[in-house]
GROMACS .gro file of C-alpha atoms in nm:
model
  140
    1MET     CA    1   2.284  -0.357   0.230
    2SER     CA    2   2.128  -0.058   0.402
    3THR     CA    3   1.757   0.012   0.415
    4THR     CA    4   1.809   0.315   0.193
    5GLU     CA    5   1.928   0.083  -0.083
    6ASN     CA    6   1.641  -0.162  -0.030
    7PRO     CA    7   1.359   0.023   0.144
    8ILE     CA    8   1.065  -0.171   0.280
    9ARG     CA    9   0.780  -0.108   0.041
   10PRO     CA   10   0.433  -0.078   0.187
   11LYS     CA   11   0.182  -0.349   0.113
   12LYS     CA   12  -0.069  -0.250  -0.152
   13VAL     CA   13  -0.427  -0.314  -0.251
   14ILE     CA   14  -0.490  -0.457  -0.596
   15ILE     CA   15  -0.824  -0.395  -0.771
   16VAL     CA   16  -0.919  -0.606  -1.073
   17ASP     CA   17  -1.219  -0.537  -1.295
   18ASP     CA   18  -1.254  -0.544  -1.672
   19GLU     CA   19  -1.429  -0.204  -1.662
   20LYS     CA   20  -1.129   0.029  -1.694
   21SER     CA   21  -1.309   0.350  -1.595
   22PHE     CA   22  -1.442   0.181  -1.280
   23THR     CA   23  -1.104   0.050  -1.164
   24GLU     CA   24  -0.925   0.377  -1.238
   25LEU     CA   25  -1.183   0.583  -1.049
   26LEU     CA   26  -1.199   0.344  -0.753
   27ALA     CA   27  -0.818   0.328  -0.729
   28GLN     CA   28  -0.794   0.708  -0.741
   29ILE     CA   29  -1.056   0.751  -0.468
   30LEU     CA   30  -0.889   0.493  -0.243
   31ASN     CA   31  -0.541   0.636  -0.309
   32ASP     CA   32  -0.675   0.980  -0.214
   33ASN     CA   33  -0.837   0.851   0.106
   34LEU     CA   34  -0.622   0.564   0.238
   35THR     CA   35  -0.265   0.556   0.365
   36CYS     CA   36  -0.166   0.262   0.142
   37PRO     CA   37  -0.095   0.233  -0.229
   38VAL     CA   38  -0.375   0.105  -0.452
   39GLU     CA   39  -0.319  -0.033  -0.801
   40SER     CA   40  -0.580  -0.125  -1.060
   41TYR     CA   41  -0.573  -0.387  -1.333
   42ASN     CA   42  -0.822  -0.470  -1.606
   43ARG     CA   43  -0.685  -0.814  -1.690
   44PRO     CA   44  -0.655  -1.084  -1.424
   45VAL     CA   45  -0.331  -1.215  -1.579
   46ASP     CA   46  -0.169  -0.874  -1.522
   47ALA     CA   47  -0.291  -0.873  -1.163
   48LEU     CA   48  -0.140  -1.220  -1.110
   49LYS     CA   49   0.201  -1.084  -1.213
   50ALA     CA   50   0.166  -0.810  -0.951
   51ILE     CA   51   0.056  -1.066  -0.691
   52GLN     CA   52   0.379  -1.260  -0.753
   53SER     CA   53   0.572  -0.958  -0.618
   54GLY     CA   54   0.461  -1.052  -0.267
   55GLU     CA   55   0.374  -0.692  -0.180
   56VAL     CA   56  -0.003  -0.736  -0.194
   57ALA     CA   57  -0.209  -0.698   0.122
   58VAL     CA   58  -0.563  -0.742  -0.016
   59LEU     CA   59  -0.705  -0.836  -0.356
   60VAL     CA   60  -1.035  -0.681  -0.466
   61THR     CA   61  -1.173  -0.849  -0.778
   62ASP     CA   62  -1.484  -0.842  -0.989
   63TYR     CA   63  -1.656  -1.174  -1.049
   64TYR     CA   64  -1.753  -1.154  -1.417
   65MET     CA   65  -1.451  -1.092  -1.641
   66PRO     CA   66  -1.343  -1.243  -1.973
   67VAL     CA   67  -1.077  -1.516  -1.984
   68MET     CA   68  -1.055  -1.560  -1.603
   69ASN     CA   69  -1.336  -1.482  -1.359
   70GLY     CA   70  -1.286  -1.355  -1.006
   71ILE     CA   71  -1.315  -1.699  -0.843
   72GLU     CA   72  -1.044  -1.838  -1.072
   73LEU     CA   73  -0.827  -1.537  -0.987
   74ILE     CA   74  -0.879  -1.598  -0.614
   75ARG     CA   75  -0.785  -1.966  -0.659
   76ASN     CA   76  -0.462  -1.856  -0.829
   77LEU     CA   77  -0.405  -1.607  -0.548
   78GLN     CA   78  -0.443  -1.884  -0.288
   79GLN     CA   79  -0.174  -2.088  -0.462
   80ALA     CA   80   0.070  -1.797  -0.502
   81GLN     CA   81   0.007  -1.599  -0.181
   82PRO     CA   82  -0.222  -1.798   0.054
   83GLU     CA   83  -0.203  -1.533   0.327
   84VAL     CA   84  -0.356  -1.260   0.105
   85PRO     CA   85  -0.730  -1.207   0.164
   86ALA     CA   86  -0.969  -1.135  -0.122
   87ILE     CA   87  -1.289  -0.934  -0.155
   88LEU     CA   88  -1.516  -1.026  -0.445
   89ILE     CA   89  -1.719  -0.742  -0.598
   90THR     CA   90  -2.011  -0.799  -0.831
   91GLY     CA   91  -2.307  -0.634  -0.991
   92HIS     CA   92  -2.494  -0.965  -0.984
   93SER     CA   93  -2.659  -1.153  -0.701
   94LEU     CA   94  -2.416  -1.420  -0.585
   95LYS     CA   95  -2.466  -1.654  -0.293
   96PHE     CA   96  -2.185  -1.865  -0.154
   97GLY     CA   97  -2.260  -2.149   0.084
   98GLU     CA   98  -2.040  -2.259   0.372
   99GLU     CA   99  -1.882  -2.536   0.163
  100GLU     CA  100  -1.788  -2.295  -0.118
  101MET     CA  101  -1.640  -2.049   0.131
  102ARG     CA  102  -1.444  -2.331   0.297
  103ARG     CA  103  -1.289  -2.420  -0.040
  104LEU     CA  104  -1.189  -2.056  -0.089
  105PRO     CA  105  -1.036  -1.948   0.243
  106ALA     CA  106  -0.886  -1.636   0.081
  107LEU     CA  107  -1.237  -1.510  -0.006
  108LYS     CA  108  -1.347  -1.307   0.295
  109THR     CA  109  -1.663  -1.140   0.168
  110VAL     CA  110  -1.874  -1.050  -0.136
  111LEU     CA  111  -1.952  -0.682  -0.189
  112ASN     CA  112  -2.239  -0.599  -0.422
  113LYS     CA  113  -2.218  -0.306  -0.663
  114PRO     CA  114  -2.299  -0.027  -0.627
  115PHE     CA  115  -2.109   0.041  -0.305
  116GLY     CA  116  -1.952   0.346  -0.146
  117TRP     CA  117  -1.575   0.377  -0.124
  118ARG     CA  118  -1.597   0.402   0.255
  119ARG     CA  119  -1.762   0.058   0.278
  120LEU     CA  120  -1.479  -0.094   0.074
  121ALA     CA  121  -1.218   0.097   0.277
  122ASP     CA  122  -1.367  -0.041   0.600
  123LEU     CA  123  -1.348  -0.396   0.459
  124LEU     CA  124  -0.986  -0.345   0.348
  125ILE     CA  125  -0.896  -0.236   0.700
  126GLN     CA  126  -1.095  -0.524   0.855
  127TYR     CA  127  -0.926  -0.792   0.644
  128TRP     CA  128  -0.576  -0.640   0.634
  129PRO     CA  129  -0.339  -0.935   0.693
  130ASP     CA  130  -0.113  -0.778   0.954
  131ASN     CA  131  -0.138  -0.547   1.254
  132ASN     CA  132  -0.058  -0.236   1.051
  133PRO     CA  133  -0.369  -0.168   0.839
  134PRO     CA  134  -0.403   0.155   0.643
  135LYS     CA  135  -0.587   0.446   0.792
  136ILE     CA  136  -0.850   0.667   0.638
  137LYS     CA  137  -0.697   1.009   0.577
  138GLU     CA  138  -0.851   1.304   0.753
  139PRO     CA  139  -1.000   1.568   0.520
  140SER     CA  140  -0.771   1.868   0.481
   0.00000   0.00000   0.00000
């Protein structure tokens, strides 16, 4: 099979938050400013299906969501794709001790809302799992 029949798809960022307008806006801003695809989901179960594809580079998830919170989603991520790093975003003050972080090796950092897109972009680049992280696009 040639590569034109089965092209290598770039790794993507997945954003999960139950606030639809937030995820759509954040995904649009990152898609406009990064050289990697960004997808948004409002239900963790839908994000888990996308994670199963194996094309995910970094997961960005909110903490407080109905049905499954961000920590539960990260635990599921660790089972399905242990090499994928996760960034937890929250509007609440959360503190994780060393023991909690040790039990969640996929969780790399907690980012408090509100935050600027550039801060998140820098973290995505920092925690990208291979030597080919996305770049921030130059303004045209």
